[in-house]
């Protein structure tokens, strides 16, 4: 890809020219400051001007290290994936996948802006290393071909969707609003008998961690080719 290409994901594909870059600014400092801003205000609150102000430099100084806001978002998102610990590979492929996916959810909930950006091309080294670990675990479990591709996507979509839903709910709904949501369901048991019986939206019955872990087990059990 040409070094002049831009857009989401292109930071991983461009050949950057070798040129001196002003100290003490570095790409690492830029990404660390961007993650802090994103944690505070989300993706919409991140601008190159605000990032430069946080680093006490001019916006022009940033462009020695990153070309666009998309570059910053791609780099910040890959930094979040770097927070996902890589467990040692074991003979229990399900547990290996389970541990990785749980850590992935934890990292995204720690940075609630991250799940909504994962539709971007995911080509950073931290993302690819963890995807390699996940597929290697599934391969040890006997998955291959279409089943491997489908299960990988199913697990990724599950953890991204769960983290996005939970992060949004936690940001926008206080405990009183959650109780009101449950009360809305239970106010008319004749209209929603199954939802009432199943405890739909009842956080006191099963919390998000329990629901997530059980859902993960369902996916991994269904994926077993044996």
Short mmCIF file of N, CA and C in Angstrom, two decimals, residues 31-216:
data_model
loop_
_atom_site.label_atom_id
_atom_site.label_comp_id
_atom_site.label_asym_id
_atom_site.label_seq_id
_atom_site.Cartn_x
_atom_site.Cartn_y
_atom_site.Cartn_z
N UNK A 31 0.04 7.79 21.99
CA UNK A 31 -0.99 6.76 22.19
C UNK A 31 -1.44 6.72 23.64
N UNK A 32 -0.50 6.84 24.57
CA UNK A 32 -0.87 6.82 25.99
C UNK A 32 -1.80 7.99 26.32
N UNK A 33 -1.48 9.17 25.80
CA UNK A 33 -2.33 10.34 26.04
C UNK A 33 -3.68 10.17 25.36
N UNK A 34 -3.70 9.58 24.18
CA UNK A 34 -4.96 9.36 23.46
C UNK A 34 -5.86 8.41 24.23
N UNK A 35 -5.30 7.35 24.78
CA UNK A 35 -6.12 6.40 25.56
C UNK A 35 -6.74 7.11 26.75
N UNK A 36 -5.97 7.97 27.41
CA UNK A 36 -6.51 8.72 28.55
C UNK A 36 -7.66 9.62 28.12
N UNK A 37 -7.50 10.32 27.02
CA UNK A 37 -8.57 11.18 26.52
C UNK A 37 -9.80 10.37 26.11
N UNK A 38 -9.57 9.25 25.47
CA UNK A 38 -10.68 8.39 25.06
C UNK A 38 -11.42 7.85 26.28
N UNK A 39 -10.69 7.49 27.32
CA UNK A 39 -11.34 7.02 28.55
C UNK A 39 -12.20 8.12 29.17
N UNK A 40 -11.75 9.34 29.04
CA UNK A 40 -12.48 10.47 29.64
C UNK A 40 -13.71 10.88 28.82
N UNK A 41 -13.54 10.94 27.49
CA UNK A 41 -14.57 11.57 26.66
C UNK A 41 -15.05 10.73 25.48
N UNK A 42 -14.51 9.54 25.28
CA UNK A 42 -14.94 8.72 24.17
C UNK A 42 -14.34 9.17 22.85
N UNK A 43 -14.64 8.39 21.79
CA UNK A 43 -14.04 8.66 20.48
C UNK A 43 -14.45 10.02 19.93
N UNK A 44 -15.68 10.44 20.20
CA UNK A 44 -16.14 11.73 19.67
C UNK A 44 -15.41 12.90 20.32
N UNK A 45 -14.89 12.69 21.53
CA UNK A 45 -14.20 13.77 22.23
C UNK A 45 -12.74 13.88 21.91
N UNK A 46 -12.23 12.95 21.11
CA UNK A 46 -10.81 12.99 20.75
C UNK A 46 -10.61 13.78 19.47
N UNK A 47 -9.82 14.82 19.55
CA UNK A 47 -9.41 15.57 18.36
C UNK A 47 -7.89 15.72 18.42
N UNK A 48 -7.30 15.98 17.27
CA UNK A 48 -5.85 16.16 17.25
C UNK A 48 -5.45 17.40 18.04
N UNK A 49 -6.30 18.42 18.02
CA UNK A 49 -5.99 19.64 18.77
C UNK A 49 -6.00 19.36 20.28
N UNK A 50 -7.02 18.65 20.75
CA UNK A 50 -7.09 18.33 22.18
C UNK A 50 -5.93 17.42 22.59
N UNK A 51 -5.59 16.49 21.71
CA UNK A 51 -4.48 15.60 22.00
C UNK A 51 -3.17 16.39 22.10
N UNK A 52 -2.98 17.32 21.20
CA UNK A 52 -1.78 18.15 21.26
C UNK A 52 -1.74 18.98 22.53
N UNK A 53 -2.90 19.51 22.93
CA UNK A 53 -2.95 20.29 24.17
C UNK A 53 -2.59 19.42 25.37
N UNK A 54 -3.08 18.18 25.38
CA UNK A 54 -2.78 17.28 26.50
C UNK A 54 -1.28 17.00 26.58
N UNK A 55 -0.63 16.95 25.43
CA UNK A 55 0.81 16.66 25.39
C UNK A 55 1.66 17.92 25.45
N UNK A 56 0.98 19.08 25.46
CA UNK A 56 1.67 20.37 25.51
C UNK A 56 2.60 20.54 24.30
N UNK A 57 2.07 20.21 23.12
CA UNK A 57 2.79 20.42 21.88
C UNK A 57 1.84 21.06 20.88
N UNK A 58 2.34 21.45 19.74
CA UNK A 58 1.47 21.95 18.68
C UNK A 58 0.89 20.78 17.90
N UNK A 59 -0.30 20.95 17.29
CA UNK A 59 -0.84 19.87 16.46
C UNK A 59 0.14 19.43 15.37
N UNK A 60 0.91 20.37 14.84
CA UNK A 60 1.87 20.02 13.79
C UNK A 60 2.87 18.98 14.28
N UNK A 61 3.24 19.06 15.56
CA UNK A 61 4.22 18.10 16.10
C UNK A 61 3.68 16.68 16.06
N UNK A 62 2.37 16.53 16.22
CA UNK A 62 1.79 15.19 16.19
C UNK A 62 1.99 14.52 14.84
N UNK A 63 1.95 15.31 13.78
CA UNK A 63 1.96 14.74 12.44
C UNK A 63 3.33 14.22 12.01
N UNK A 64 4.33 14.41 12.83
CA UNK A 64 5.60 13.72 12.61
C UNK A 64 5.48 12.25 12.98
N UNK A 65 4.49 11.91 13.79
CA UNK A 65 4.39 10.56 14.33
C UNK A 65 3.13 9.82 13.87
N UNK A 66 2.05 10.55 13.63
CA UNK A 66 0.79 9.97 13.15
C UNK A 66 0.23 10.90 12.08
N UNK A 67 -0.45 10.34 11.11
CA UNK A 67 -0.92 11.17 10.00
C UNK A 67 -2.34 11.68 10.21
N UNK A 68 -3.18 10.90 10.89
CA UNK A 68 -4.59 11.25 11.01
C UNK A 68 -5.13 10.81 12.36
N UNK A 69 -6.34 11.27 12.67
CA UNK A 69 -7.03 10.78 13.85
C UNK A 69 -7.29 9.28 13.75
N UNK A 70 -7.55 8.78 12.55
CA UNK A 70 -7.74 7.35 12.37
C UNK A 70 -6.51 6.57 12.82
N UNK A 71 -5.32 7.09 12.52
CA UNK A 71 -4.10 6.45 13.00
C UNK A 71 -4.12 6.34 14.52
N UNK A 72 -4.47 7.44 15.17
CA UNK A 72 -4.48 7.48 16.63
C UNK A 72 -5.47 6.45 17.18
N UNK A 73 -6.66 6.39 16.60
CA UNK A 73 -7.67 5.44 17.07
C UNK A 73 -7.21 4.00 16.87
N UNK A 74 -6.61 3.71 15.72
CA UNK A 74 -6.12 2.35 15.48
C UNK A 74 -5.04 1.96 16.48
N UNK A 75 -4.13 2.89 16.73
CA UNK A 75 -3.04 2.62 17.67
C UNK A 75 -3.56 2.48 19.09
N UNK A 76 -4.51 3.33 19.46
CA UNK A 76 -5.08 3.25 20.81
C UNK A 76 -5.83 1.95 21.02
N UNK A 77 -6.58 1.54 20.00
CA UNK A 77 -7.33 0.29 20.12
C UNK A 77 -6.39 -0.90 20.26
N UNK A 78 -5.31 -0.89 19.51
CA UNK A 78 -4.35 -1.99 19.64
C UNK A 78 -3.68 -1.96 21.00
N UNK A 79 -3.49 -0.75 21.56
CA UNK A 79 -2.93 -0.66 22.91
C UNK A 79 -3.86 -1.33 23.93
N UNK A 80 -5.17 -1.16 23.77
CA UNK A 80 -6.12 -1.82 24.67
C UNK A 80 -5.99 -3.33 24.56
N UNK A 81 -5.82 -3.84 23.36
CA UNK A 81 -5.64 -5.29 23.21
C UNK A 81 -4.34 -5.75 23.87
N UNK A 82 -3.37 -4.85 23.93
CA UNK A 82 -2.14 -5.20 24.63
C UNK A 82 -2.35 -5.41 26.12
N UNK A 83 -3.47 -4.88 26.66
CA UNK A 83 -3.79 -5.08 28.07
C UNK A 83 -4.40 -6.46 28.33
N UNK A 84 -4.73 -7.20 27.27
CA UNK A 84 -5.33 -8.52 27.43
C UNK A 84 -4.21 -9.53 27.65
N UNK A 85 -4.09 -10.10 28.85
CA UNK A 85 -2.99 -11.04 29.10
C UNK A 85 -3.10 -12.27 28.21
N UNK A 86 -1.97 -12.77 27.76
CA UNK A 86 -1.92 -14.01 27.01
C UNK A 86 -1.63 -15.15 27.98
N UNK A 87 -2.61 -16.01 28.25
CA UNK A 87 -2.35 -17.12 29.18
C UNK A 87 -1.45 -18.15 28.52
N UNK A 88 -0.77 -18.96 29.30
CA UNK A 88 0.04 -20.02 28.69
C UNK A 88 -0.87 -21.06 28.04
N UNK A 89 -0.45 -21.56 26.90
CA UNK A 89 -1.23 -22.60 26.22
C UNK A 89 -1.16 -23.89 27.02
N UNK A 90 -2.30 -24.55 27.17
CA UNK A 90 -2.38 -25.80 27.93
C UNK A 90 -3.07 -26.87 27.09
N UNK A 91 -3.25 -28.04 27.69
CA UNK A 91 -3.96 -29.13 27.01
C UNK A 91 -5.46 -28.90 27.00
N UNK A 92 -5.95 -27.96 27.79
CA UNK A 92 -7.39 -27.68 27.86
C UNK A 92 -7.69 -26.50 26.95
N UNK A 93 -8.04 -26.78 25.70
CA UNK A 93 -8.23 -25.71 24.72
C UNK A 93 -9.41 -24.81 25.07
N UNK A 94 -10.45 -25.41 25.65
CA UNK A 94 -11.61 -24.59 26.02
C UNK A 94 -11.23 -23.57 27.09
N UNK A 95 -10.49 -24.01 28.09
CA UNK A 95 -10.10 -23.10 29.17
C UNK A 95 -9.17 -22.01 28.65
N UNK A 96 -8.29 -22.36 27.72
CA UNK A 96 -7.41 -21.35 27.13
C UNK A 96 -8.24 -20.27 26.43
N UNK A 97 -9.20 -20.70 25.62
CA UNK A 97 -10.06 -19.73 24.93
C UNK A 97 -10.89 -18.94 25.92
N UNK A 98 -11.40 -19.61 26.94
CA UNK A 98 -12.26 -18.96 27.94
C UNK A 98 -11.49 -17.87 28.68
N UNK A 99 -10.27 -18.18 29.09
CA UNK A 99 -9.47 -17.19 29.83
C UNK A 99 -9.17 -15.97 28.96
N UNK A 100 -8.80 -16.21 27.71
CA UNK A 100 -8.51 -15.09 26.82
C UNK A 100 -9.74 -14.20 26.62
N UNK A 101 -10.88 -14.81 26.35
CA UNK A 101 -12.09 -14.04 26.07
C UNK A 101 -12.53 -13.27 27.31
N UNK A 102 -12.40 -13.87 28.48
CA UNK A 102 -12.76 -13.14 29.71
C UNK A 102 -11.87 -11.91 29.88
N UNK A 103 -10.57 -12.07 29.66
CA UNK A 103 -9.66 -10.92 29.78
C UNK A 103 -9.98 -9.86 28.73
N UNK A 104 -10.38 -10.30 27.55
CA UNK A 104 -10.73 -9.38 26.48
C UNK A 104 -11.92 -8.51 26.92
N UNK A 105 -12.93 -9.15 27.47
CA UNK A 105 -14.09 -8.39 27.96
C UNK A 105 -13.67 -7.41 29.05
N UNK A 106 -12.84 -7.84 29.98
CA UNK A 106 -12.40 -6.96 31.06
C UNK A 106 -11.68 -5.72 30.52
N UNK A 107 -10.82 -5.93 29.52
CA UNK A 107 -10.07 -4.80 28.95
C UNK A 107 -11.02 -3.82 28.27
N UNK A 108 -12.01 -4.33 27.57
CA UNK A 108 -12.94 -3.43 26.88
C UNK A 108 -13.84 -2.68 27.86
N UNK A 109 -14.22 -3.32 28.94
CA UNK A 109 -15.03 -2.63 29.94
C UNK A 109 -14.20 -1.57 30.67
N UNK A 110 -12.91 -1.79 30.76
CA UNK A 110 -12.02 -0.78 31.36
C UNK A 110 -11.88 0.43 30.44
N UNK A 111 -12.07 0.20 29.15
CA UNK A 111 -11.99 1.27 28.15
C UNK A 111 -13.27 1.22 27.32
N UNK A 112 -14.37 1.76 27.83
CA UNK A 112 -15.69 1.52 27.23
C UNK A 112 -15.89 2.11 25.84
N UNK A 113 -14.97 2.93 25.36
CA UNK A 113 -15.03 3.42 23.98
C UNK A 113 -14.56 2.37 22.99
N UNK A 114 -13.82 1.38 23.46
CA UNK A 114 -13.17 0.43 22.55
C UNK A 114 -14.14 -0.47 21.77
N UNK A 115 -15.17 -1.06 22.41
CA UNK A 115 -16.01 -1.99 21.64
C UNK A 115 -16.62 -1.39 20.39
N UNK A 116 -17.00 -0.13 20.44
CA UNK A 116 -17.66 0.48 19.29
C UNK A 116 -16.71 0.72 18.12
N UNK A 117 -15.40 0.61 18.34
CA UNK A 117 -14.42 0.84 17.28
C UNK A 117 -13.94 -0.45 16.64
N UNK A 118 -14.39 -1.59 17.11
CA UNK A 118 -13.79 -2.84 16.66
C UNK A 118 -14.28 -3.24 15.27
N UNK A 119 -15.18 -2.49 14.67
CA UNK A 119 -15.51 -2.71 13.27
C UNK A 119 -14.42 -2.22 12.33
N UNK A 120 -13.42 -1.51 12.87
CA UNK A 120 -12.30 -1.03 12.06
C UNK A 120 -11.42 -2.21 11.65
N UNK A 121 -10.62 -2.08 10.59
CA UNK A 121 -9.65 -3.15 10.28
C UNK A 121 -8.74 -3.41 11.47
N UNK A 122 -8.68 -4.66 11.90
CA UNK A 122 -7.94 -5.02 13.12
C UNK A 122 -6.64 -5.69 12.72
N UNK A 123 -5.60 -4.88 12.51
CA UNK A 123 -4.34 -5.38 11.97
C UNK A 123 -3.15 -5.11 12.87
N UNK A 124 -3.38 -4.56 14.05
CA UNK A 124 -2.28 -4.26 14.96
C UNK A 124 -1.66 -5.52 15.52
N UNK A 125 -0.41 -5.46 15.95
CA UNK A 125 0.29 -6.65 16.45
C UNK A 125 -0.35 -7.26 17.69
N UNK A 126 -0.89 -6.43 18.58
CA UNK A 126 -1.53 -7.00 19.77
C UNK A 126 -2.80 -7.74 19.43
N UNK A 127 -3.59 -7.18 18.51
CA UNK A 127 -4.81 -7.86 18.08
C UNK A 127 -4.47 -9.17 17.40
N UNK A 128 -3.53 -9.14 16.46
CA UNK A 128 -3.22 -10.34 15.69
C UNK A 128 -2.61 -11.43 16.58
N UNK A 129 -1.79 -11.04 17.54
CA UNK A 129 -1.19 -12.03 18.44
C UNK A 129 -2.27 -12.75 19.26
N UNK A 130 -3.25 -12.01 19.72
CA UNK A 130 -4.31 -12.63 20.53
C UNK A 130 -5.30 -13.41 19.68
N UNK A 131 -5.52 -12.98 18.45
CA UNK A 131 -6.35 -13.76 17.55
C UNK A 131 -5.64 -15.06 17.18
N UNK A 132 -4.35 -14.99 16.99
CA UNK A 132 -3.56 -16.20 16.73
C UNK A 132 -3.67 -17.16 17.90
N UNK A 133 -3.58 -16.65 19.13
CA UNK A 133 -3.70 -17.51 20.31
C UNK A 133 -5.07 -18.18 20.34
N UNK A 134 -6.12 -17.41 20.07
CA UNK A 134 -7.47 -17.96 20.10
C UNK A 134 -7.65 -19.05 19.05
N UNK A 135 -7.22 -18.77 17.82
CA UNK A 135 -7.40 -19.78 16.78
C UNK A 135 -6.52 -21.00 17.03
N UNK A 136 -5.35 -20.81 17.60
CA UNK A 136 -4.50 -21.95 17.93
C UNK A 136 -5.17 -22.85 18.97
N UNK A 137 -5.83 -22.21 19.96
CA UNK A 137 -6.56 -23.00 20.97
C UNK A 137 -7.70 -23.77 20.32
N UNK A 138 -8.47 -23.13 19.46
CA UNK A 138 -9.58 -23.79 18.79
C UNK A 138 -9.08 -24.91 17.87
N UNK A 139 -7.94 -24.69 17.25
CA UNK A 139 -7.36 -25.73 16.40
C UNK A 139 -6.96 -26.94 17.23
N UNK A 140 -6.41 -26.71 18.41
CA UNK A 140 -6.07 -27.84 19.29
C UNK A 140 -7.32 -28.61 19.69
N UNK A 141 -8.46 -27.93 19.69
CA UNK A 141 -9.72 -28.59 20.01
C UNK A 141 -10.32 -29.35 18.84
N UNK A 142 -9.65 -29.31 17.68
CA UNK A 142 -10.12 -30.06 16.53
C UNK A 142 -10.88 -29.25 15.50
N UNK A 143 -10.98 -27.95 15.68
CA UNK A 143 -11.71 -27.13 14.72
C UNK A 143 -10.80 -26.78 13.55
N UNK A 144 -11.39 -26.70 12.37
CA UNK A 144 -10.64 -26.32 11.18
C UNK A 144 -11.61 -25.78 10.14
N UNK A 145 -11.06 -25.19 9.10
CA UNK A 145 -11.87 -24.74 7.98
C UNK A 145 -12.97 -23.79 8.37
N UNK A 146 -14.14 -24.02 7.82
CA UNK A 146 -15.28 -23.15 8.05
C UNK A 146 -15.67 -23.11 9.52
N UNK A 147 -15.60 -24.26 10.21
CA UNK A 147 -15.98 -24.29 11.62
C UNK A 147 -15.04 -23.43 12.45
N UNK A 148 -13.77 -23.43 12.12
CA UNK A 148 -12.81 -22.58 12.84
C UNK A 148 -13.12 -21.11 12.60
N UNK A 149 -13.39 -20.76 11.34
CA UNK A 149 -13.69 -19.36 11.02
C UNK A 149 -14.97 -18.89 11.69
N UNK A 150 -15.99 -19.74 11.66
CA UNK A 150 -17.28 -19.37 12.25
C UNK A 150 -17.16 -19.23 13.76
N UNK A 151 -16.47 -20.15 14.42
CA UNK A 151 -16.34 -20.10 15.87
C UNK A 151 -15.52 -18.90 16.31
N UNK A 152 -14.46 -18.60 15.57
CA UNK A 152 -13.67 -17.40 15.88
C UNK A 152 -14.54 -16.16 15.81
N UNK A 153 -15.32 -16.05 14.74
CA UNK A 153 -16.18 -14.88 14.59
C UNK A 153 -17.26 -14.87 15.65
N UNK A 154 -17.82 -16.02 15.96
CA UNK A 154 -18.87 -16.09 16.98
C UNK A 154 -18.36 -15.63 18.33
N UNK A 155 -17.18 -16.08 18.72
CA UNK A 155 -16.61 -15.67 20.00
C UNK A 155 -16.28 -14.18 20.01
N UNK A 156 -15.71 -13.69 18.90
CA UNK A 156 -15.38 -12.26 18.83
C UNK A 156 -16.64 -11.41 18.90
N UNK A 157 -17.66 -11.78 18.13
CA UNK A 157 -18.90 -11.01 18.14
C UNK A 157 -19.58 -11.07 19.51
N UNK A 158 -19.46 -12.21 20.16
CA UNK A 158 -20.08 -12.36 21.48
C UNK A 158 -19.43 -11.42 22.50
N UNK A 159 -18.11 -11.42 22.57
CA UNK A 159 -17.45 -10.60 23.58
C UNK A 159 -17.56 -9.12 23.25
N UNK A 160 -17.48 -8.78 21.96
CA UNK A 160 -17.63 -7.36 21.58
C UNK A 160 -19.04 -6.87 21.88
N UNK A 161 -20.04 -7.68 21.49
CA UNK A 161 -21.42 -7.28 21.74
C UNK A 161 -21.73 -7.17 23.22
N UNK A 162 -21.24 -8.13 24.00
CA UNK A 162 -21.47 -8.09 25.45
C UNK A 162 -20.82 -6.87 26.07
N UNK A 163 -19.57 -6.60 25.69
CA UNK A 163 -18.87 -5.45 26.26
C UNK A 163 -19.53 -4.14 25.85
N UNK A 164 -19.97 -4.05 24.59
CA UNK A 164 -20.62 -2.83 24.12
C UNK A 164 -21.93 -2.59 24.88
N UNK A 165 -22.72 -3.63 25.03
CA UNK A 165 -23.99 -3.51 25.74
C UNK A 165 -23.77 -3.13 27.20
N UNK A 166 -22.85 -3.82 27.85
CA UNK A 166 -22.59 -3.56 29.26
C UNK A 166 -22.02 -2.16 29.47
N UNK A 167 -21.07 -1.78 28.62
CA UNK A 167 -20.46 -0.45 28.78
C UNK A 167 -21.49 0.65 28.58
N UNK A 168 -22.35 0.48 27.59
CA UNK A 168 -23.39 1.48 27.33
C UNK A 168 -24.38 1.54 28.49
N UNK A 169 -24.78 0.39 28.97
CA UNK A 169 -25.74 0.32 30.08
C UNK A 169 -25.16 0.96 31.33
N UNK A 170 -23.90 0.66 31.61
CA UNK A 170 -23.27 1.21 32.81
C UNK A 170 -23.11 2.73 32.71
N UNK A 171 -22.87 3.22 31.51
CA UNK A 171 -22.64 4.65 31.33
C UNK A 171 -23.94 5.43 31.39
N UNK A 172 -25.03 4.85 30.90
CA UNK A 172 -26.26 5.62 30.73
C UNK A 172 -27.35 5.31 31.75
N UNK A 173 -27.24 4.21 32.46
CA UNK A 173 -28.33 3.82 33.35
C UNK A 173 -27.82 3.71 34.79
N UNK A 174 -28.47 4.43 35.70
CA UNK A 174 -28.15 4.29 37.11
C UNK A 174 -28.98 3.14 37.69
N UNK A 175 -28.66 2.70 38.90
CA UNK A 175 -29.40 1.57 39.49
C UNK A 175 -30.91 1.77 39.51
N UNK A 176 -31.34 2.99 39.73
CA UNK A 176 -32.77 3.24 39.75
C UNK A 176 -33.38 2.99 38.37
N UNK A 177 -32.68 3.42 37.31
CA UNK A 177 -33.17 3.19 35.96
C UNK A 177 -33.24 1.69 35.65
N UNK A 178 -32.26 0.93 36.15
CA UNK A 178 -32.28 -0.51 35.94
C UNK A 178 -33.48 -1.15 36.64
N UNK A 179 -33.76 -0.69 37.85
CA UNK A 179 -34.93 -1.23 38.56
C UNK A 179 -36.21 -0.87 37.84
N UNK A 180 -36.27 0.34 37.30
CA UNK A 180 -37.46 0.75 36.56
C UNK A 180 -37.64 -0.09 35.30
N UNK A 181 -36.54 -0.46 34.65
CA UNK A 181 -36.63 -1.30 33.45
C UNK A 181 -37.21 -2.66 33.81
N UNK A 182 -36.76 -3.24 34.91
CA UNK A 182 -37.30 -4.53 35.34
C UNK A 182 -38.77 -4.38 35.73
N UNK A 183 -39.10 -3.30 36.42
CA UNK A 183 -40.47 -3.08 36.84
C UNK A 183 -41.40 -2.94 35.63
N UNK A 184 -40.90 -2.36 34.55
CA UNK A 184 -41.69 -2.22 33.34
C UNK A 184 -42.07 -3.60 32.78
N UNK A 185 -41.14 -4.54 32.87
CA UNK A 185 -41.41 -5.90 32.37
C UNK A 185 -42.40 -6.62 33.26
N UNK A 186 -42.23 -6.47 34.57
CA UNK A 186 -43.07 -7.23 35.50
C UNK A 186 -44.44 -6.60 35.72
N UNK A 187 -44.63 -5.38 35.24
CA UNK A 187 -45.92 -4.70 35.46
C UNK A 187 -47.06 -5.39 34.72
N UNK A 188 -46.74 -6.11 33.67
CA UNK A 188 -47.79 -6.78 32.88
C UNK A 188 -47.39 -8.23 32.63
N UNK A 189 -47.48 -9.07 33.66
CA UNK A 189 -47.03 -10.46 33.52
C UNK A 189 -47.82 -11.25 32.49
N UNK A 190 -49.06 -10.86 32.23
CA UNK A 190 -49.85 -11.58 31.22
C UNK A 190 -49.28 -11.34 29.82
N UNK A 191 -48.74 -10.15 29.58
CA UNK A 191 -48.18 -9.84 28.26
C UNK A 191 -46.80 -10.44 28.07
N UNK A 192 -46.04 -10.57 29.17
CA UNK A 192 -44.67 -11.07 29.07
C UNK A 192 -44.43 -12.20 30.07
N UNK A 193 -45.17 -13.29 29.98
CA UNK A 193 -45.03 -14.35 30.99
C UNK A 193 -43.64 -14.99 31.00
N UNK A 194 -43.06 -15.21 29.83
CA UNK A 194 -41.75 -15.85 29.77
C UNK A 194 -40.67 -14.92 30.29
N UNK A 195 -40.74 -13.64 29.93
CA UNK A 195 -39.76 -12.69 30.41
C UNK A 195 -39.82 -12.55 31.93
N UNK A 196 -41.02 -12.61 32.48
CA UNK A 196 -41.15 -12.55 33.93
C UNK A 196 -40.55 -13.79 34.58
N UNK A 197 -40.84 -14.95 34.02
CA UNK A 197 -40.35 -16.19 34.60
C UNK A 197 -38.84 -16.32 34.48
N UNK A 198 -38.26 -15.80 33.40
CA UNK A 198 -36.83 -15.96 33.17
C UNK A 198 -35.98 -14.93 33.90
N UNK A 199 -36.62 -13.93 34.50
CA UNK A 199 -35.85 -12.90 35.18
C UNK A 199 -35.20 -11.91 34.24
N UNK A 200 -35.83 -11.65 33.10
CA UNK A 200 -35.29 -10.72 32.10
C UNK A 200 -35.07 -9.33 32.72
N UNK A 201 -33.85 -8.81 32.55
CA UNK A 201 -33.43 -7.50 33.07
C UNK A 201 -33.38 -7.45 34.60
N UNK A 202 -33.34 -8.61 35.24
CA UNK A 202 -33.26 -8.66 36.70
C UNK A 202 -31.80 -8.84 37.10
N UNK A 203 -31.11 -7.74 37.37
CA UNK A 203 -29.70 -7.80 37.71
C UNK A 203 -29.45 -8.48 39.04
N UNK A 204 -30.47 -8.54 39.89
CA UNK A 204 -30.29 -9.18 41.19
C UNK A 204 -30.36 -10.70 41.07
N UNK A 205 -30.88 -11.20 39.97
CA UNK A 205 -30.98 -12.64 39.78
C UNK A 205 -29.69 -13.22 39.22
N UNK A 206 -29.21 -12.62 38.12
CA UNK A 206 -27.92 -13.02 37.54
C UNK A 206 -27.21 -11.76 37.09
N UNK A 207 -25.98 -11.58 37.57
CA UNK A 207 -25.26 -10.39 37.15
C UNK A 207 -24.58 -10.63 35.80
N UNK A 208 -23.98 -9.58 35.27
CA UNK A 208 -23.38 -9.66 33.93
C UNK A 208 -22.27 -10.70 33.85
N UNK A 209 -21.49 -10.84 34.92
CA UNK A 209 -20.39 -11.81 34.89
C UNK A 209 -20.93 -13.23 34.75
N UNK A 210 -21.96 -13.54 35.50
CA UNK A 210 -22.55 -14.89 35.44
C UNK A 210 -23.13 -15.15 34.05
N UNK A 211 -23.89 -14.20 33.54
CA UNK A 211 -24.49 -14.37 32.23
C UNK A 211 -23.43 -14.51 31.14
N UNK A 212 -22.36 -13.71 31.25
CA UNK A 212 -21.31 -13.78 30.23
C UNK A 212 -20.61 -15.13 30.27
N UNK A 213 -20.24 -15.59 31.46
CA UNK A 213 -19.52 -16.85 31.57
C UNK A 213 -20.35 -18.02 31.08
N UNK A 214 -21.63 -18.02 31.41
CA UNK A 214 -22.48 -19.12 30.95
C UNK A 214 -22.67 -19.07 29.43
N UNK A 215 -22.81 -17.88 28.89
CA UNK A 215 -22.92 -17.76 27.44
C UNK A 215 -21.66 -18.24 26.74
N UNK A 216 -20.51 -17.92 27.31
CA UNK A 216 -19.23 -18.36 26.74
C UNK A 216 -19.14 -19.88 26.78
#
